[in-house]
Structure formats: structure tokens, C-alpha cells
């Protein structure tokens, strides 16, 4: 298959909620080609009227990097159709095998066209918030290789953003937890995100510069998961709480 044919196959799998077999092994996709397929797939969304709203980062856990045998982060693109309002009730029928994970979101206050260091990155962010990301691989059994997941836009599916607050640079050791129907199911520290969630934005500036992808004022950046993701079931209330930041939640039916 051509890269455009693979992008179309992944796009249709997402739209029709029908999983497909892994592709990278049989199609001999390189990581660079996988990112190109990702962009082709996002372009199909844009052609349907969706607008890009930012980026999500993956493999922000050192342990996850080692598990996958990689030495760098991966990233996907967010669109407005993925946005879920706080406390909104959404149907599970729009997804294949969705999972939720707690995150920290940041908002850029200016365009970024170069790699920025940790000591300066707070000058490029005006707000932060507790967030939930919903991931949903388009592959059968939620199984995939590195190239597969990148081509599939890093499983990007949905996101919920809590109340925006001013950026505090001291956020590397905050408690973060995920709750289902009022019961705590996962707990962790923000240090699980590259030792400091702000480092994720730093890494994104580097990766975006390398890929010649502009980061724009107003873009949202999901810094990466702080705990394991939890599989979603019908009629659940999903909530994330972050120390000093507050909480955010949504419902599924």
C-alpha cells in the first residue's frame, strides 16, 4: 500500500470504529514514513472541516521508553473534534477500545519556531490545567509497534481540559490521581512525566523544529500520562485530580 492508502485505512478505521490489523511489519514502514502517514491522516480530518488545536506527547515515562526500545518521545496532533467539555456525557460507541489517562495540559502564549530550554519555557506558556486524554488505538487488541502507533496519530482520540490557571514552574512533584465513579483507581506524581511536565513542552519544541512543524499561539500541549491508562466502560464518571490545580471530569454512556 502507498502511504496515502495506509492513512486512508487508519482514518476509516477511526470513523467507522472498526479495528484493523497492524500494518508496519507487512508494509515495512519506517518511523519517518509513519509520521508522514500521520500527517496525511490528519489532512483528511482537516479536509472534513476539523481544525488542529495542539499536540499530545507519548513515551514521557522513561520506563515506557525502555519497554518499547526507543530513546525519544513520540507525538500526535489534536483537533477540535477530539475536544470534550468538562462534565460532558459522551457515547462509547464512537470509539473502539478507549482508555483514559490523567495529564497536565499547557497553552502556548506565542508562536514557537525554535527549540526552547527548560529555564525559558515558562515564558512561552500562559496557562496550565488538569486534563484527561482518551486514547483509542485503531489496531486490533490494542496491539501495535512503534511505527504503527505513530502512523495512527499516537492513538489520539479525545481530551478534556479543566480550568486554566497561571503557570507555576514548581510542578514536578504534584500528586495526581484518576477516579472512576468516585473510586480512586490510579495515583502517581507529576514527576512521572519526564521528571517535570514542563520538560514535555521543551521536548516538543525540539521535535517540532526538527520536523519543521510550527507551534502556534493558543496551541494546547498534553504533556503525557502520569499513570497507567484505564479502560472505559459504559455509564462511568471519570475524574482526574491534580494537587494545586484542581480537577476535571467527564461521563460516558
Tab-separated table of C-alpha atoms in Angstrom:
chain	number	residue	atom	x	y	z
A	1	UNK	CA	0.000	0.000	0.000
A	2	UNK	CA	1.040	3.584	-0.540
A	3	UNK	CA	1.357	5.944	2.430
A	4	UNK	CA	-1.864	7.673	1.409
A	5	UNK	CA	-3.677	4.327	1.243
A	6	UNK	CA	-2.473	3.469	4.765
A	7	UNK	CA	-3.575	6.887	6.033
A	8	UNK	CA	-6.999	6.343	4.467
A	9	UNK	CA	-7.255	2.884	6.053
A	10	UNK	CA	-6.482	4.294	9.515
A	11	UNK	CA	-8.850	7.221	9.006
A	12	UNK	CA	-11.692	4.903	8.025
A	13	UNK	CA	-10.977	2.610	10.987
A	14	UNK	CA	-11.391	5.601	13.323
A	15	UNK	CA	-14.526	6.924	11.605
A	16	UNK	CA	-16.227	3.524	11.380
A	17	UNK	CA	-14.980	2.262	14.782
A	18	UNK	CA	-13.663	-0.921	13.201
A	19	UNK	CA	-10.156	-2.079	14.194
A	20	UNK	CA	-7.624	-3.180	11.616
A	21	UNK	CA	-4.572	-5.431	11.707
A	22	UNK	CA	-1.146	-3.932	12.378
A	23	UNK	CA	0.447	-2.508	9.249
A	24	UNK	CA	4.076	-1.610	9.892
A	25	UNK	CA	5.509	-5.134	9.766
A	26	UNK	CA	3.881	-6.115	6.483
A	27	UNK	CA	4.278	-2.701	4.857
A	28	UNK	CA	7.863	-2.097	6.082
A	29	UNK	CA	7.083	1.384	7.411
A	30	UNK	CA	9.944	3.420	8.842
A	31	UNK	CA	9.415	5.880	11.690
A	32	UNK	CA	9.845	8.818	9.312
A	33	UNK	CA	7.237	7.330	6.977
A	34	UNK	CA	4.927	6.748	9.951
A	35	UNK	CA	4.974	10.458	10.793
A	36	UNK	CA	4.216	11.278	7.172
A	37	UNK	CA	1.257	8.879	7.274
A	38	UNK	CA	0.129	10.607	10.464
A	39	UNK	CA	0.145	13.972	8.689
A	40	UNK	CA	-1.725	12.549	5.696
A	41	UNK	CA	-4.372	11.152	8.040
A	42	UNK	CA	-4.736	14.485	9.857
A	43	UNK	CA	-5.084	16.223	6.500
A	44	UNK	CA	-8.128	14.078	5.799
A	45	UNK	CA	-9.663	15.362	9.028
A	46	UNK	CA	-8.863	18.940	8.050
A	47	UNK	CA	-10.482	18.394	4.650
A	48	UNK	CA	-13.664	17.417	6.525
A	49	UNK	CA	-13.593	20.706	8.421
A	50	UNK	CA	-11.684	19.836	11.601
A	51	UNK	CA	-9.150	22.315	12.950
A	52	UNK	CA	-5.915	21.447	14.705
A	53	UNK	CA	-5.788	22.559	18.345
A	54	UNK	CA	-2.416	21.334	19.553
A	55	UNK	CA	-0.300	18.290	20.295
A	56	UNK	CA	-0.006	15.299	22.604
A	57	UNK	CA	3.189	13.612	23.706
A	58	UNK	CA	3.798	9.939	24.317
A	59	UNK	CA	6.553	7.837	25.903
A	60	UNK	CA	7.101	10.558	28.506
A	61	UNK	CA	7.860	7.806	31.001
A	62	UNK	CA	11.452	6.559	30.980
A	63	UNK	CA	10.170	3.068	31.791
A	64	UNK	CA	7.832	3.150	28.779
A	65	UNK	CA	10.679	4.234	26.515
A	66	UNK	CA	12.759	1.294	27.680
A	67	UNK	CA	9.812	-1.074	27.304
A	68	UNK	CA	9.312	-0.007	23.682
A	69	UNK	CA	13.047	0.053	22.955
A	70	UNK	CA	13.097	3.719	21.960
A	71	UNK	CA	15.105	6.709	23.105
A	72	UNK	CA	12.809	9.610	22.275
A	73	UNK	CA	9.269	10.787	22.697
A	74	UNK	CA	6.539	10.409	20.122
A	75	UNK	CA	3.875	12.976	19.345
A	76	UNK	CA	0.460	13.282	17.770
A	77	UNK	CA	-1.851	16.078	16.667
A	78	UNK	CA	-5.055	17.186	18.385
A	79	UNK	CA	-8.145	18.555	16.612
A	80	UNK	CA	-11.246	20.385	17.766
A	81	UNK	CA	-13.418	17.322	17.146
A	82	UNK	CA	-11.432	15.490	19.837
A	83	UNK	CA	-12.344	18.108	22.451
A	84	UNK	CA	-14.770	17.078	25.208
A	85	UNK	CA	-16.161	19.709	27.563
A	86	UNK	CA	-15.838	19.168	31.336
A	87	UNK	CA	-18.691	17.017	32.666
A	88	UNK	CA	-19.901	16.355	29.126
A	89	UNK	CA	-21.532	12.967	28.572
A	90	UNK	CA	-20.227	11.141	25.516
A	91	UNK	CA	-21.017	7.792	23.927
A	92	UNK	CA	-18.535	4.932	23.938
A	93	UNK	CA	-19.935	3.878	20.575
A	94	UNK	CA	-17.694	6.403	18.808
A	95	UNK	CA	-14.571	4.526	19.890
A	96	UNK	CA	-13.129	1.013	19.571
A	97	UNK	CA	-11.370	0.245	22.881
A	98	UNK	CA	-10.902	3.591	24.661
A	99	UNK	CA	-8.784	4.236	27.716
A	100	UNK	CA	-8.424	7.336	29.898
A	101	UNK	CA	-5.271	8.690	31.497
A	102	UNK	CA	-4.510	11.731	33.689
A	103	UNK	CA	-2.402	14.503	32.224
A	104	UNK	CA	-1.296	18.107	32.553
A	105	UNK	CA	-2.227	20.499	29.735
A	106	UNK	CA	-0.348	23.660	28.804
A	107	UNK	CA	-1.347	26.520	26.497
A	108	UNK	CA	1.180	28.392	24.373
A	109	UNK	CA	1.047	32.179	24.540
A	110	UNK	CA	3.115	32.784	21.411
A	111	UNK	CA	4.363	31.039	18.293
A	112	UNK	CA	7.467	28.886	18.712
A	113	UNK	CA	9.792	28.220	15.796
A	114	UNK	CA	12.894	27.044	17.633
A	115	UNK	CA	13.896	24.668	20.401
A	116	UNK	CA	13.424	26.250	23.849
A	117	UNK	CA	15.188	25.210	27.066
A	118	UNK	CA	13.560	24.382	30.396
A	119	UNK	CA	14.767	27.601	32.022
A	120	UNK	CA	12.875	29.659	29.437
A	121	UNK	CA	9.890	27.531	28.503
A	122	UNK	CA	7.561	29.155	31.061
A	123	UNK	CA	7.858	32.384	29.064
A	124	UNK	CA	6.103	30.648	26.175
A	125	UNK	CA	3.206	29.230	28.214
A	126	UNK	CA	0.479	31.338	29.765
A	127	UNK	CA	-1.769	28.714	31.351
A	128	UNK	CA	-1.845	25.126	32.642
A	129	UNK	CA	-4.705	22.833	33.664
A	130	UNK	CA	-5.575	19.325	34.811
A	131	UNK	CA	-6.556	17.196	31.851
A	132	UNK	CA	-7.767	13.795	30.752
A	133	UNK	CA	-6.699	12.189	27.498
A	134	UNK	CA	-8.750	9.440	25.884
A	135	UNK	CA	-6.622	7.151	23.766
A	136	UNK	CA	-8.038	4.594	21.349
A	137	UNK	CA	-5.795	2.582	19.055
A	138	UNK	CA	-7.277	1.720	15.688
A	139	UNK	CA	-5.460	-1.633	15.762
A	140	UNK	CA	-6.911	-4.960	16.826
A	141	UNK	CA	-6.484	-5.845	20.516
A	142	UNK	CA	-4.761	-2.510	21.226
A	143	UNK	CA	-1.504	-4.059	19.992
A	144	UNK	CA	0.966	-2.141	17.848
A	145	UNK	CA	4.597	-1.410	17.060
A	146	UNK	CA	6.262	1.988	17.397
A	147	UNK	CA	5.706	2.750	13.713
A	148	UNK	CA	2.095	1.577	13.911
A	149	UNK	CA	1.190	3.858	16.800
A	150	UNK	CA	2.881	6.909	15.277
A	151	UNK	CA	1.069	6.365	11.968
A	152	UNK	CA	-2.156	6.118	13.997
A	153	UNK	CA	-1.544	9.625	15.391
A	154	UNK	CA	-0.276	8.144	18.652
A	155	UNK	CA	-3.767	6.825	19.483
A	156	UNK	CA	-5.089	10.392	19.825
A	157	UNK	CA	-8.852	10.319	20.275
A	158	UNK	CA	-10.176	12.787	22.828
A	159	UNK	CA	-9.224	15.212	25.561
A	160	UNK	CA	-10.863	17.112	28.412
A	161	UNK	CA	-9.296	20.280	29.834
A	162	UNK	CA	-10.072	21.631	33.308
A	163	UNK	CA	-9.898	25.241	34.429
A	164	UNK	CA	-6.862	27.109	33.160
A	165	UNK	CA	-4.657	28.613	35.869
A	166	UNK	CA	-1.441	30.625	35.796
A	167	UNK	CA	1.727	28.640	35.200
A	168	UNK	CA	3.737	27.605	38.244
A	169	UNK	CA	7.235	26.383	37.444
A	170	UNK	CA	7.306	24.221	40.582
A	171	UNK	CA	5.072	21.367	39.394
A	172	UNK	CA	7.460	18.422	39.286
A	173	UNK	CA	6.218	16.649	42.437
A	174	UNK	CA	2.458	17.132	42.484
A	175	UNK	CA	0.078	14.327	43.413
A	176	UNK	CA	-2.164	13.233	40.552
A	177	UNK	CA	-4.977	10.685	40.615
A	178	UNK	CA	-7.595	9.083	38.391
A	179	UNK	CA	-11.050	8.257	39.745
A	180	UNK	CA	-13.867	6.148	38.316
A	181	UNK	CA	-17.314	6.702	39.864
A	182	UNK	CA	-15.700	8.339	42.885
A	183	UNK	CA	-13.257	5.491	43.493
A	184	UNK	CA	-9.513	6.063	43.152
A	185	UNK	CA	-8.097	3.668	40.557
A	186	UNK	CA	-4.671	5.173	39.796
A	187	UNK	CA	-2.335	7.501	41.672
A	188	UNK	CA	1.023	8.976	40.823
A	189	UNK	CA	3.250	12.020	40.728
A	190	UNK	CA	3.741	14.575	38.003
A	191	UNK	CA	7.436	13.646	38.133
A	192	UNK	CA	6.420	10.542	36.155
A	193	UNK	CA	6.195	12.913	33.174
A	194	UNK	CA	9.888	13.336	32.262
A	195	UNK	CA	10.628	14.309	35.889
A	196	UNK	CA	8.812	17.608	35.194
A	197	UNK	CA	5.766	18.092	32.902
A	198	UNK	CA	7.277	21.330	31.576
A	199	UNK	CA	10.047	19.212	30.072
A	200	UNK	CA	7.472	17.733	27.700
A	201	UNK	CA	6.877	21.138	26.171
A	202	UNK	CA	10.635	21.604	25.894
A	203	UNK	CA	10.929	18.309	24.024
A	204	UNK	CA	8.008	19.224	21.766
A	205	UNK	CA	9.767	22.419	20.690
A	206	UNK	CA	12.787	20.335	19.713
A	207	UNK	CA	10.779	17.722	17.846
A	208	UNK	CA	8.626	20.309	16.089
A	209	UNK	CA	11.673	22.257	14.922
A	210	UNK	CA	13.217	19.067	13.559
A	211	UNK	CA	10.001	18.207	11.711
A	212	UNK	CA	9.538	21.817	10.557
A	213	UNK	CA	6.118	21.930	12.170
A	214	UNK	CA	5.129	25.319	13.633
A	215	UNK	CA	3.860	25.606	17.200
A	216	UNK	CA	1.246	28.365	17.296
A	217	UNK	CA	-0.071	30.735	19.917
A	218	UNK	CA	-3.090	29.118	21.568
A	219	UNK	CA	-1.974	25.552	20.872
A	220	UNK	CA	-2.686	23.041	23.632
A	221	UNK	CA	0.048	20.625	24.684
A	222	UNK	CA	-0.841	17.443	26.558
A	223	UNK	CA	2.349	16.636	28.449
A	224	UNK	CA	1.917	12.869	28.740
A	225	UNK	CA	0.366	10.345	31.080
A	226	UNK	CA	1.231	10.354	34.781
A	227	UNK	CA	-0.274	6.898	35.482
A	228	UNK	CA	-1.398	3.839	33.591
A	229	UNK	CA	-4.437	4.268	31.345
A	230	UNK	CA	-7.771	2.780	32.456
A	231	UNK	CA	-10.135	1.008	30.070
A	232	UNK	CA	-13.502	2.762	29.854
A	233	UNK	CA	-16.890	1.102	30.306
A	234	UNK	CA	-20.433	2.325	29.889
A	235	UNK	CA	-22.057	4.631	32.442
A	236	UNK	CA	-18.881	5.783	34.155
A	237	UNK	CA	-17.858	9.116	35.621
A	238	UNK	CA	-14.152	9.709	35.032
A	239	UNK	CA	-12.311	12.327	37.055
A	240	UNK	CA	-8.714	13.477	37.375
A	241	UNK	CA	-7.434	15.425	40.366
A	242	UNK	CA	-4.129	17.277	40.388
A	243	UNK	CA	-2.654	18.835	43.504
A	244	UNK	CA	-2.704	22.678	43.346
A	245	UNK	CA	-4.534	22.576	40.011
A	246	UNK	CA	-7.958	21.162	40.816
A	247	UNK	CA	-9.954	18.542	38.973
A	248	UNK	CA	-11.637	17.773	35.665
A	249	UNK	CA	-14.174	15.095	34.736
A	250	UNK	CA	-16.488	13.728	32.053
A	251	UNK	CA	-19.053	10.932	31.665
A	252	UNK	CA	-19.519	8.055	29.281
A	253	UNK	CA	-22.731	6.293	28.359
